[in-house]
PDB file of C-alpha atoms in Angstrom:
ATOM      1  CA  MET Q   1     256.319  73.256  46.971  1.00  0.00           C
ATOM      2  CA  LYS Q   2     256.709  76.939  46.152  1.00  0.00           C
ATOM      3  CA  TYR Q   3     254.216  76.733  43.271  1.00  0.00           C
ATOM      4  CA  GLY Q   4     251.653  75.015  45.505  1.00  0.00           C
ATOM      5  CA  LEU Q   5     252.053  77.659  48.219  1.00  0.00           C
ATOM      6  CA  ILE Q   6     251.572  80.502  45.733  1.00  0.00           C
ATOM      7  CA  THR Q   7     248.526  78.797  44.266  1.00  0.00           C
ATOM      8  CA  HIS Q   8     247.052  78.302  47.737  1.00  0.00           C
ATOM      9  CA  ILE Q   9     247.632  81.964  48.621  1.00  0.00           C
ATOM     10  CA  ASN Q  10     246.044  83.112  45.347  1.00  0.00           C
ATOM     11  CA  LEU Q  11     243.003  80.923  45.930  1.00  0.00           C
ATOM     12  CA  LEU Q  12     242.642  82.278  49.466  1.00  0.00           C
ATOM     13  CA  LEU Q  13     242.880  85.858  48.207  1.00  0.00           C
ATOM     14  CA  ASN Q  14     240.250  85.144  45.562  1.00  0.00           C
ATOM     15  CA  VAL Q  15     237.835  83.848  48.206  1.00  0.00           C
ATOM     16  CA  ILE Q  16     238.458  86.906  50.400  1.00  0.00           C
ATOM     17  CA  ILE Q  17     237.943  89.284  47.467  1.00  0.00           C
ATOM     18  CA  LEU Q  18     234.816  87.429  46.351  1.00  0.00           C
ATOM     19  CA  SER Q  19     233.381  87.558  49.861  1.00  0.00           C
ATOM     20  CA  ALA Q  20     234.121  91.266  50.153  1.00  0.00           C
ATOM     21  CA  CYS Q  21     232.502  92.050  46.812  1.00  0.00           C
ATOM     22  CA  MET Q  22     229.343  90.132  47.633  1.00  0.00           C
ATOM     23  CA  GLY Q  23     228.906  91.287  51.188  1.00  0.00           C
ATOM     24  CA  SER Q  24     229.043  89.054  54.226  1.00  0.00           C
ATOM     25  CA  THR Q  25     225.313  89.436  54.837  1.00  0.00           C
ATOM     26  CA  TYR Q  26     224.640  86.938  52.076  1.00  0.00           C
ATOM     27  CA  TYR Q  27     227.860  85.081  51.294  1.00  0.00           C
ATOM     28  CA  ASP Q  28     230.977  84.440  53.294  1.00  0.00           C
ATOM     29  CA  ASP Q  29     233.648  81.787  53.179  1.00  0.00           C
ATOM     30  CA  THR Q  30     231.446  79.411  55.196  1.00  0.00           C
ATOM     31  CA  SER Q  31     228.479  79.761  52.839  1.00  0.00           C
ATOM     32  CA  GLU Q  32     227.169  76.657  51.108  1.00  0.00           C
ATOM     33  CA  PHE Q  33     227.556  78.509  47.826  1.00  0.00           C
ATOM     34  CA  LEU Q  34     231.356  78.588  48.207  1.00  0.00           C
ATOM     35  CA  ARG Q  35     231.773  74.888  48.782  1.00  0.00           C
ATOM     36  CA  PRO Q  36     233.494  73.086  45.882  1.00  0.00           C
ATOM     37  CA  GLU Q  37     230.418  70.904  45.314  1.00  0.00           C
ATOM     38  CA  ASN Q  38     228.231  74.047  45.046  1.00  0.00           C
ATOM     39  CA  PRO Q  39     230.039  76.397  42.641  1.00  0.00           C
ATOM     40  CA  ILE Q  40     228.513  79.836  42.247  1.00  0.00           C
ATOM     41  CA  SER Q  41     226.882  80.572  38.908  1.00  0.00           C
ATOM     42  CA  PHE Q  42     225.501  83.888  37.695  1.00  0.00           C
ATOM     43  CA  ASN Q  43     222.959  84.186  34.876  1.00  0.00           C
ATOM     44  CA  SER Q  44     223.662  80.644  33.736  1.00  0.00           C
ATOM     45  CA  CYS Q  45     221.374  79.240  31.033  1.00  0.00           C
ATOM     46  CA  PRO Q  46     221.409  75.759  29.440  1.00  0.00           C
ATOM     47  CA  ASN Q  47     220.065  77.172  26.142  1.00  0.00           C
ATOM     48  CA  LYS Q  48     218.294  73.969  25.220  1.00  0.00           C
ATOM     49  CA  GLU Q  49     215.883  73.748  22.301  1.00  0.00           C
ATOM     50  CA  PRO Q  50     212.273  72.606  22.726  1.00  0.00           C
ATOM     51  CA  GLN Q  51     212.100  68.882  22.176  1.00  0.00           C
ATOM     52  CA  SER Q  52     210.108  67.070  19.502  1.00  0.00           C
ATOM     53  CA  TYR Q  53     207.644  64.274  20.253  1.00  0.00           C
ATOM     54  CA  ASP Q  54     205.866  61.692  18.155  1.00  0.00           C
ATOM     55  CA  GLY Q  55     202.196  62.574  17.874  1.00  0.00           C
ATOM     56  CA  PHE Q  56     202.653  66.273  18.714  1.00  0.00           C
ATOM     57  CA  THR Q  57     203.446  69.375  16.648  1.00  0.00           C
ATOM     58  CA  LEU Q  58     205.104  72.449  18.162  1.00  0.00           C
ATOM     59  CA  LYS Q  59     202.715  75.406  17.794  1.00  0.00           C
ATOM     60  CA  TRP Q  60     204.126  78.103  20.079  1.00  0.00           C
ATOM     61  CA  SER Q  61     207.216  78.673  22.191  1.00  0.00           C
ATOM     62  CA  ASP Q  62     209.247  81.336  23.930  1.00  0.00           C
ATOM     63  CA  ASP Q  63     212.944  80.560  24.305  1.00  0.00           C
ATOM     64  CA  PHE Q  64     213.773  84.010  25.734  1.00  0.00           C
ATOM     65  CA  SER Q  65     216.398  84.600  23.060  1.00  0.00           C
ATOM     66  CA  SER Q  66     215.862  88.381  22.926  1.00  0.00           C
ATOM     67  CA  ASN Q  67     217.323  90.915  25.334  1.00  0.00           C
ATOM     68  CA  ASP Q  68     213.952  91.753  26.877  1.00  0.00           C
ATOM     69  CA  LEU Q  69     210.763  89.997  27.873  1.00  0.00           C
ATOM     70  CA  ASN Q  70     208.682  89.554  24.717  1.00  0.00           C
ATOM     71  CA  GLN Q  71     205.560  91.568  25.460  1.00  0.00           C
ATOM     72  CA  ASP Q  72     203.825  90.067  22.442  1.00  0.00           C
ATOM     73  CA  ASN Q  73     203.681  86.949  24.638  1.00  0.00           C
ATOM     74  CA  TRP Q  74     203.611  88.226  28.220  1.00  0.00           C
ATOM     75  CA  ASN Q  75     201.890  90.738  30.499  1.00  0.00           C
ATOM     76  CA  TYR Q  76     203.326  92.038  33.761  1.00  0.00           C
ATOM     77  CA  MET Q  77     201.145  91.891  36.861  1.00  0.00           C
ATOM     78  CA  TYR Q  78     201.593  94.403  39.661  1.00  0.00           C
ATOM     79  CA  GLY Q  79     201.319  95.033  43.360  1.00  0.00           C
ATOM     80  CA  ASP Q  80     200.002  92.980  46.249  1.00  0.00           C
ATOM     81  CA  GLY Q  81     196.859  91.745  44.508  1.00  0.00           C
ATOM     82  CA  SER Q  82     194.615  94.617  45.584  1.00  0.00           C
ATOM     83  CA  LEU Q  83     194.329  95.837  41.979  1.00  0.00           C
ATOM     84  CA  TYR Q  84     192.770  92.475  41.148  1.00  0.00           C
ATOM     85  CA  ASP Q  85     190.590  92.308  44.299  1.00  0.00           C
ATOM     86  CA  ILE Q  86     192.884  89.609  45.704  1.00  0.00           C
ATOM     87  CA  PRO Q  87     194.898  91.359  48.476  1.00  0.00           C
ATOM     88  CA  GLY Q  88     197.887  89.280  49.467  1.00  0.00           C
ATOM     89  CA  TRP Q  89     196.973  87.347  46.301  1.00  0.00           C
ATOM     90  CA  GLY Q  90     194.611  85.332  48.480  1.00  0.00           C
ATOM     91  CA  ASN Q  91     197.359  83.702  50.553  1.00  0.00           C
ATOM     92  CA  ASN Q  92     198.707  86.472  52.845  1.00  0.00           C
ATOM     93  CA  GLU Q  93     201.806  86.760  50.672  1.00  0.00           C
ATOM     94  CA  GLU Q  94     204.344  89.463  51.499  1.00  0.00           C
ATOM     95  CA  GLN Q  95     205.775  90.461  48.115  1.00  0.00           C
ATOM     96  CA  LEU Q  96     204.936  93.288  45.754  1.00  0.00           C
ATOM     97  CA  TYR Q  97     205.108  92.350  42.087  1.00  0.00           C
ATOM     98  CA  VAL Q  98     207.034  94.816  39.930  1.00  0.00           C
ATOM     99  CA  ASP Q  99     208.441  95.009  36.412  1.00  0.00           C
ATOM    100  CA  ASN Q 100     211.889  96.410  37.168  1.00  0.00           C
ATOM    101  CA  SER Q 101     215.091  94.806  35.905  1.00  0.00           C
ATOM    102  CA  GLU Q 102     216.256  94.052  39.448  1.00  0.00           C
ATOM    103  CA  ASN Q 103     213.543  91.423  39.769  1.00  0.00           C
ATOM    104  CA  ILE Q 104     212.805  90.197  36.237  1.00  0.00           C
ATOM    105  CA  TYR Q 105     215.043  90.203  33.188  1.00  0.00           C
ATOM    106  CA  VAL Q 106     216.070  88.180  30.138  1.00  0.00           C
ATOM    107  CA  VAL Q 107     219.730  87.430  29.443  1.00  0.00           C
ATOM    108  CA  ASN Q 108     221.791  84.639  27.857  1.00  0.00           C
ATOM    109  CA  GLY Q 109     218.633  82.983  26.533  1.00  0.00           C
ATOM    110  CA  CYS Q 110     216.801  82.584  29.855  1.00  0.00           C
ATOM    111  CA  LEU Q 111     214.156  84.382  31.890  1.00  0.00           C
ATOM    112  CA  PHE Q 112     215.263  85.212  35.447  1.00  0.00           C
ATOM    113  CA  ILE Q 113     212.961  86.186  38.320  1.00  0.00           C
ATOM    114  CA  ILE Q 114     214.660  87.255  41.575  1.00  0.00           C
ATOM    115  CA  PRO Q 115     212.723  87.779  44.808  1.00  0.00           C
ATOM    116  CA  THR Q 116     214.551  90.529  46.707  1.00  0.00           C
ATOM    117  CA  PHE Q 117     214.384  92.121  50.148  1.00  0.00           C
ATOM    118  CA  LYS Q 118     215.251  95.735  50.953  1.00  0.00           C
ATOM    119  CA  GLU Q 119     214.858  97.279  54.391  1.00  0.00           C
ATOM    120  CA  ASN Q 120     212.905 100.320  53.186  1.00  0.00           C
ATOM    121  CA  ILE Q 121     210.734  98.414  50.682  1.00  0.00           C
ATOM    122  CA  GLY Q 122     210.289  94.821  51.812  1.00  0.00           C
ATOM    123  CA  TYR Q 123     209.971  91.921  49.394  1.00  0.00           C
ATOM    124  CA  GLU Q 124     209.690  92.481  45.651  1.00  0.00           C
ATOM    125  CA  SER Q 125     209.333  89.896  42.914  1.00  0.00           C
ATOM    126  CA  ALA Q 126     207.643  89.390  39.531  1.00  0.00           C
ATOM    127  CA  ARG Q 127     204.562  87.742  38.069  1.00  0.00           C
ATOM    128  CA  ILE Q 128     203.718  87.477  34.364  1.00  0.00           C
ATOM    129  CA  ASN Q 129     200.938  85.892  32.326  1.00  0.00           C
ATOM    130  CA  THR Q 130     199.910  85.234  28.715  1.00  0.00           C
ATOM    131  CA  SER Q 131     196.290  86.424  29.037  1.00  0.00           C
ATOM    132  CA  GLU Q 132     194.879  87.784  25.739  1.00  0.00           C
ATOM    133  CA  LYS Q 133     198.221  86.995  24.057  1.00  0.00           C
ATOM    134  CA  PHE Q 134     198.455  83.218  23.970  1.00  0.00           C
ATOM    135  CA  LEU Q 135     195.988  80.665  25.284  1.00  0.00           C
ATOM    136  CA  PHE Q 136     196.580  76.995  26.011  1.00  0.00           C
ATOM    137  CA  HIS Q 137     194.147  74.183  25.379  1.00  0.00           C
ATOM    138  CA  PHE Q 138     194.433  70.432  24.856  1.00  0.00           C
ATOM    139  CA  GLY Q 139     197.949  69.318  23.956  1.00  0.00           C
ATOM    140  CA  ARG Q 140     201.350  69.232  25.618  1.00  0.00           C
ATOM    141  CA  ILE Q 141     203.164  71.994  27.508  1.00  0.00           C
ATOM    142  CA  ASP Q 142     206.886  71.798  28.365  1.00  0.00           C
ATOM    143  CA  VAL Q 143     208.806  74.175  30.640  1.00  0.00           C
ATOM    144  CA  SER Q 144     212.577  73.952  31.186  1.00  0.00           C
ATOM    145  CA  PHE Q 145     213.231  75.443  34.622  1.00  0.00           C
ATOM    146  CA  SER Q 146     215.268  75.769  37.810  1.00  0.00           C
ATOM    147  CA  VAL Q 147     213.755  77.063  41.069  1.00  0.00           C
ATOM    148  CA  PRO Q 148     215.201  79.234  43.867  1.00  0.00           C
ATOM    149  CA  GLU Q 149     216.148  77.690  47.192  1.00  0.00           C
ATOM    150  CA  LEU Q 150     215.129  80.118  49.954  1.00  0.00           C
ATOM    151  CA  THR Q 151     213.114  80.053  53.160  1.00  0.00           C
ATOM    152  CA  GLY Q 152     209.560  81.230  52.511  1.00  0.00           C
ATOM    153  CA  VAL Q 153     209.853  81.249  48.721  1.00  0.00           C
ATOM    154  CA  TRP Q 154     207.009  79.982  46.504  1.00  0.00           C
ATOM    155  CA  PRO Q 155     207.731  79.748  42.761  1.00  0.00           C
ATOM    156  CA  ALA Q 156     204.940  78.541  40.500  1.00  0.00           C
ATOM    157  CA  ILE Q 157     204.357  77.703  36.835  1.00  0.00           C
ATOM    158  CA  TRP Q 158     200.624  77.344  36.291  1.00  0.00           C
ATOM    159  CA  LEU Q 159     197.452  77.898  34.256  1.00  0.00           C
ATOM    160  CA  LEU Q 160     194.242  79.837  34.928  1.00  0.00           C
ATOM    161  CA  PRO Q 161     191.072  80.046  32.819  1.00  0.00           C
ATOM    162  CA  GLU Q 162     190.931  82.916  30.360  1.00  0.00           C
ATOM    163  CA  ARG Q 163     187.240  83.356  31.213  1.00  0.00           C
ATOM    164  CA  ASN Q 164     185.633  82.466  34.517  1.00  0.00           C
ATOM    165  CA  ARG Q 165     182.794  80.794  32.673  1.00  0.00           C
ATOM    166  CA  TYR Q 166     181.788  78.569  35.596  1.00  0.00           C
ATOM    167  CA  GLY Q 167     182.268  81.134  38.344  1.00  0.00           C
ATOM    168  CA  TYR Q 168     185.143  82.659  40.260  1.00  0.00           C
ATOM    169  CA  TRP Q 169     188.096  80.664  41.541  1.00  0.00           C
ATOM    170  CA  PRO Q 170     188.241  77.772  41.929  1.00  0.00           C
ATOM    171  CA  ALA Q 171     185.001  76.935  40.091  1.00  0.00           C
ATOM    172  CA  SER Q 172     186.525  77.610  36.661  1.00  0.00           C
ATOM    173  CA  GLY Q 173     189.645  75.587  37.427  1.00  0.00           C
ATOM    174  CA  GLU Q 174     193.405  75.911  37.873  1.00  0.00           C
ATOM    175  CA  ILE Q 175     196.222  73.650  36.682  1.00  0.00           C
ATOM    176  CA  ASP Q 176     199.575  73.884  38.486  1.00  0.00           C
ATOM    177  CA  LEU Q 177     202.377  72.463  36.361  1.00  0.00           C
ATOM    178  CA  VAL Q 178     204.806  72.820  39.240  1.00  0.00           C
ATOM    179  CA  GLU Q 179     205.111  74.556  42.590  1.00  0.00           C
ATOM    180  CA  THR Q 180     207.863  74.336  45.179  1.00  0.00           C
ATOM    181  CA  ARG Q 181     208.304  75.989  48.551  1.00  0.00           C
ATOM    182  CA  ASN Q 182     211.059  76.939  50.976  1.00  0.00           C
ATOM    183  CA  ASN Q 183     214.275  74.975  50.676  1.00  0.00           C
ATOM    184  CA  ALA Q 184     212.512  71.803  49.504  1.00  0.00           C
ATOM    185  CA  SER Q 185     214.442  71.560  46.257  1.00  0.00           C
ATOM    186  CA  ASP Q 186     213.541  67.878  45.932  1.00  0.00           C
ATOM    187  CA  GLU Q 187     209.778  68.439  46.377  1.00  0.00           C
ATOM    188  CA  LEU Q 188     207.692  68.686  43.206  1.00  0.00           C
ATOM    189  CA  ILE Q 189     204.066  69.734  43.815  1.00  0.00           C
ATOM    190  CA  THR Q 190     201.538  69.181  41.006  1.00  0.00           C
ATOM    191  CA  THR Q 191     197.879  70.136  41.481  1.00  0.00           C
ATOM    192  CA  ILE Q 192     194.513  70.951  39.942  1.00  0.00           C
ATOM    193  CA  HIS Q 193     191.945  73.125  41.730  1.00  0.00           C
ATOM    194  CA  TYR Q 194     188.204  73.087  41.072  1.00  0.00           C
ATOM    195  CA  GLY Q 195     184.828  73.082  42.835  1.00  0.00           C
ATOM    196  CA  HIS Q 196     181.554  74.990  42.885  1.00  0.00           C
ATOM    197  CA  ASP Q 197     180.287  74.697  46.446  1.00  0.00           C
ATOM    198  CA  PHE Q 198     183.704  74.905  48.094  1.00  0.00           C
ATOM    199  CA  HIS Q 199     187.368  74.556  47.248  1.00  0.00           C
ATOM    200  CA  ARG Q 200     188.321  71.110  46.014  1.00  0.00           C
ATOM    201  CA  TYR Q 201     191.701  70.063  44.719  1.00  0.00           C
ATOM    202  CA  GLU Q 202     193.712  67.029  43.738  1.00  0.00           C
ATOM    203  CA  SER Q 203     197.424  67.218  44.385  1.00  0.00           C
ATOM    204  CA  LYS Q 204     200.514  65.065  44.447  1.00  0.00           C
ATOM    205  CA  THR Q 205     203.892  65.827  45.970  1.00  0.00           C
ATOM    206  CA  THR Q 206     206.719  63.893  44.357  1.00  0.00           C
ATOM    207  CA  PHE Q 207     209.975  63.618  46.301  1.00  0.00           C
ATOM    208  CA  LEU Q 208     212.949  63.475  43.985  1.00  0.00           C
ATOM    209  CA  SER Q 209     216.467  62.165  44.307  1.00  0.00           C
ATOM    210  CA  GLN Q 210     219.336  64.623  44.463  1.00  0.00           C
ATOM    211  CA  LEU Q 211     220.089  63.714  40.849  1.00  0.00           C
ATOM    212  CA  SER Q 212     216.837  65.453  39.935  1.00  0.00           C
ATOM    213  CA  LYS Q 213     217.304  68.429  42.249  1.00  0.00           C
ATOM    214  CA  LEU Q 214     215.098  71.269  41.039  1.00  0.00           C
ATOM    215  CA  THR Q 215     217.571  74.026  41.950  1.00  0.00           C
ATOM    216  CA  ASN Q 216     220.365  73.174  39.508  1.00  0.00           C
ATOM    217  CA  PRO Q 217     220.676  76.265  37.273  1.00  0.00           C
ATOM    218  CA  ASP Q 218     223.192  74.556  34.982  1.00  0.00           C
ATOM    219  CA  ASP Q 219     221.074  71.514  34.126  1.00  0.00           C
ATOM    220  CA  HIS Q 220     217.370  72.306  34.079  1.00  0.00           C
ATOM    221  CA  ASN Q 221     214.548  69.860  34.559  1.00  0.00           C
ATOM    222  CA  ILE Q 222     211.606  69.795  32.156  1.00  0.00           C
ATOM    223  CA  ILE Q 223     208.109  69.742  33.630  1.00  0.00           C
ATOM    224  CA  SER Q 224     205.345  68.786  31.203  1.00  0.00           C
ATOM    225  CA  ILE Q 225     201.631  68.220  31.124  1.00  0.00           C
ATOM    226  CA  ILE Q 226     199.673  66.301  28.522  1.00  0.00           C
ATOM    227  CA  TRP Q 227     196.150  67.685  28.663  1.00  0.00           C
ATOM    228  CA  THR Q 228     193.163  66.070  26.982  1.00  0.00           C
ATOM    229  CA  GLU Q 229     189.401  66.260  27.338  1.00  0.00           C
ATOM    230  CA  GLU Q 230     189.569  63.301  29.729  1.00  0.00           C
ATOM    231  CA  SER Q 231     192.702  63.861  31.816  1.00  0.00           C
ATOM    232  CA  VAL Q 232     195.878  65.710  32.735  1.00  0.00           C
ATOM    233  CA  VAL Q 233     199.182  63.830  32.982  1.00  0.00           C
ATOM    234  CA  TRP Q 234     202.283  65.419  34.565  1.00  0.00           C
ATOM    235  CA  LEU Q 235     205.782  64.357  33.529  1.00  0.00           C
ATOM    236  CA  LEU Q 236     209.214  65.299  34.844  1.00  0.00           C
ATOM    237  CA  ASN Q 237     211.953  64.782  32.275  1.00  0.00           C
ATOM    238  CA  ASN Q 238     209.402  62.754  30.281  1.00  0.00           C
ATOM    239  CA  LEU Q 239     208.660  60.355  33.154  1.00  0.00           C
ATOM    240  CA  GLU Q 240     205.101  60.337  34.492  1.00  0.00           C
ATOM    241  CA  VAL Q 241     204.702  61.596  38.072  1.00  0.00           C
ATOM    242  CA  PHE Q 242     200.930  62.209  38.355  1.00  0.00           C
ATOM    243  CA  ARG Q 243     197.701  61.575  36.443  1.00  0.00           C
ATOM    244  CA  ILE Q 244     194.156  62.863  36.949  1.00  0.00           C
ATOM    245  CA  TYR Q 245     191.027  61.637  35.170  1.00  0.00           C
ATOM    246  CA  PHE Q 246     188.285  64.251  35.299  1.00  0.00           C
ATOM    247  CA  ASP Q 247     185.544  61.623  35.531  1.00  0.00           C
ATOM    248  CA  ASP Q 248     187.062  60.476  38.835  1.00  0.00           C
ATOM    249  CA  LEU Q 249     186.699  63.905  40.455  1.00  0.00           C
ATOM    250  CA  PRO Q 250     183.658  64.589  42.672  1.00  0.00           C
ATOM    251  CA  SER Q 251     181.538  67.630  41.835  1.00  0.00           C
ATOM    252  CA  ILE Q 252     183.431  68.301  38.605  1.00  0.00           C
ATOM    253  CA  GLU Q 253     180.361  68.863  36.381  1.00  0.00           C
ATOM    254  CA  PRO Q 254     180.376  70.938  34.347  1.00  0.00           C
ATOM    255  CA  ASN Q 255     184.045  70.234  33.661  1.00  0.00           C
ATOM    256  CA  PRO Q 256     185.964  73.556  33.546  1.00  0.00           C
ATOM    257  CA  PHE Q 257     189.066  71.898  32.112  1.00  0.00           C
ATOM    258  CA  VAL Q 258     187.644  71.868  28.587  1.00  0.00           C
ATOM    259  CA  GLU Q 259     188.107  75.650  28.334  1.00  0.00           C
ATOM    260  CA  GLN Q 260     191.110  77.726  27.226  1.00  0.00           C
ATOM    261  CA  PHE Q 261     193.617  78.736  29.908  1.00  0.00           C
ATOM    262  CA  HIS Q 262     196.432  81.284  30.008  1.00  0.00           C
ATOM    263  CA  GLY Q 263     199.873  80.688  31.479  1.00  0.00           C
ATOM    264  CA  LEU Q 264     201.427  82.288  34.561  1.00  0.00           C
ATOM    265  CA  ILE Q 265     204.952  82.348  35.996  1.00  0.00           C
ATOM    266  CA  ASN Q 266     205.701  83.966  39.350  1.00  0.00           C
ATOM    267  CA  VAL Q 267     207.710  83.818  42.555  1.00  0.00           C
ATOM    268  CA  ALA Q 268     205.746  84.599  45.716  1.00  0.00           C
ATOM    269  CA  VAL Q 269     207.272  85.195  49.147  1.00  0.00           C
ATOM    270  CA  GLY Q 270     205.697  84.156  52.434  1.00  0.00           C
ATOM    271  CA  GLY Q 271     202.057  83.464  53.101  1.00  0.00           C
ATOM    272  CA  ASN Q 272     199.949  80.467  54.030  1.00  0.00           C
ATOM    273  CA  PHE Q 273     201.686  77.935  51.808  1.00  0.00           C
ATOM    274  CA  PRO Q 274     205.459  78.390  52.277  1.00  0.00           C
ATOM    275  CA  GLY Q 275     205.404  80.126  55.667  1.00  0.00           C
ATOM    276  CA  ASN Q 276     207.528  83.015  56.874  1.00  0.00           C
ATOM    277  CA  PRO Q 277     210.603  84.055  54.869  1.00  0.00           C
ATOM    278  CA  ASN Q 278     214.049  84.760  56.294  1.00  0.00           C
ATOM    279  CA  SER Q 279     214.997  88.141  54.859  1.00  0.00           C
ATOM    280  CA  LEU Q 280     218.726  87.533  55.455  1.00  0.00           C
ATOM    281  CA  GLU Q 281     218.697  84.816  52.785  1.00  0.00           C
ATOM    282  CA  TYR Q 282     217.332  87.088  50.058  1.00  0.00           C
ATOM    283  CA  CYS Q 283     219.409  89.208  47.704  1.00  0.00           C
ATOM    284  CA  SER Q 284     218.947  92.948  47.957  1.00  0.00           C
ATOM    285  CA  ALA Q 285     219.817  93.536  44.297  1.00  0.00           C
ATOM    286  CA  ARG Q 286     220.417  91.705  41.037  1.00  0.00           C
ATOM    287  CA  GLU Q 287     224.156  92.330  41.068  1.00  0.00           C
ATOM    288  CA  ASN Q 288     226.102  89.398  42.541  1.00  0.00           C
ATOM    289  CA  CYS Q 289     222.923  87.419  43.246  1.00  0.00           C
ATOM    290  CA  PRO Q 290     223.675  83.724  42.573  1.00  0.00           C
ATOM    291  CA  ASP Q 291     221.416  81.659  40.348  1.00  0.00           C
ATOM    292  CA  VAL Q 292     220.377  79.364  43.189  1.00  0.00           C
ATOM    293  CA  LYS Q 293     218.299  82.296  44.496  1.00  0.00           C
ATOM    294  CA  LYS Q 294     216.390  82.798  41.197  1.00  0.00           C
ATOM    295  CA  LEU Q 295     213.612  81.185  39.230  1.00  0.00           C
ATOM    296  CA  ILE Q 296     215.131  80.480  35.819  1.00  0.00           C
ATOM    297  CA  ILE Q 297     213.129  79.538  32.728  1.00  0.00           C
ATOM    298  CA  ASP Q 298     215.014  78.358  29.642  1.00  0.00           C
ATOM    299  CA  TYR Q 299     211.927  77.905  27.485  1.00  0.00           C
ATOM    300  CA  ILE Q 300     208.213  77.206  27.461  1.00  0.00           C
ATOM    301  CA  ALA Q 301     206.711  75.282  24.547  1.00  0.00           C
ATOM    302  CA  TYR Q 302     203.186  74.303  23.532  1.00  0.00           C
ATOM    303  CA  TYR Q 303     202.402  71.363  21.243  1.00  0.00           C
ATOM    304  CA  GLU Q 304     199.112  70.362  19.658  1.00  0.00           C
ATOM    305  CA  SER Q 305     198.211  66.703  19.372  1.00  0.00           C
ATOM    306  CA  ASP Q 306     198.304  65.355  15.828  1.00  0.00           C
ATOM    307  CA  ASN Q 307     195.081  63.514  16.658  1.00  0.00           C
TER     308      ASN Q 307
END
């Protein structure tokens, strides 16, 4: 039919124009992002509200509803870790953390962090924390999120102690709400780190069905922890995936997980954990970078237990 032919030609022209605008280095008409089952989205945000739970009261949240990162809640962190006496951030990572709007920005009610690669600069990304601005303790923490899907990428949502009361890392503890790495969009890694004489940790990797894929920017998952004096429980979409009782951990005394912790959100590139990145997969700029290459946070919420 004439109408069908015209429609087909228009669709073909649209694909050609789209490919030309984006640059064939990252996206062409054979890219997975142009397949009908993988539509491209840019700066998509579910704009969900923090949920309510019996037995918990919402005490603090950031839904990223302003046009900029709320610096009453967050601090930027910079560089390769050398400023903090942790070069390569302790893992031989390749990125520099910056605060520019190419790599971290707030729009449409979400926080976006983009790891980028430029020939004359290398990898850049962003890392923020709530130190001295908001501290977490016993209760429930929810984060609505979607992770990037790239070789060598390492996004993390986690907690560190506000004071290293029991000694330097990992003696004073670390709680990882969620980490992923590389293209393992169905791999949810949940961990605590501790230990005085040497590094100890307890970790669980949960492999998810495609229905729970962690890289869907249009329908975020919610990672949660319920943290008490006795334990930490991890939940994905309110279903338990991991549980740790502190009394079961060897060499835990004194227990560092009774202290206050601050929150961190970052996207690392390369290093010991995810391995080497493929620079050709990374965007060189924010413009025309699809959401599947970004860490996206819709909201983070903290609840105190009514008990």
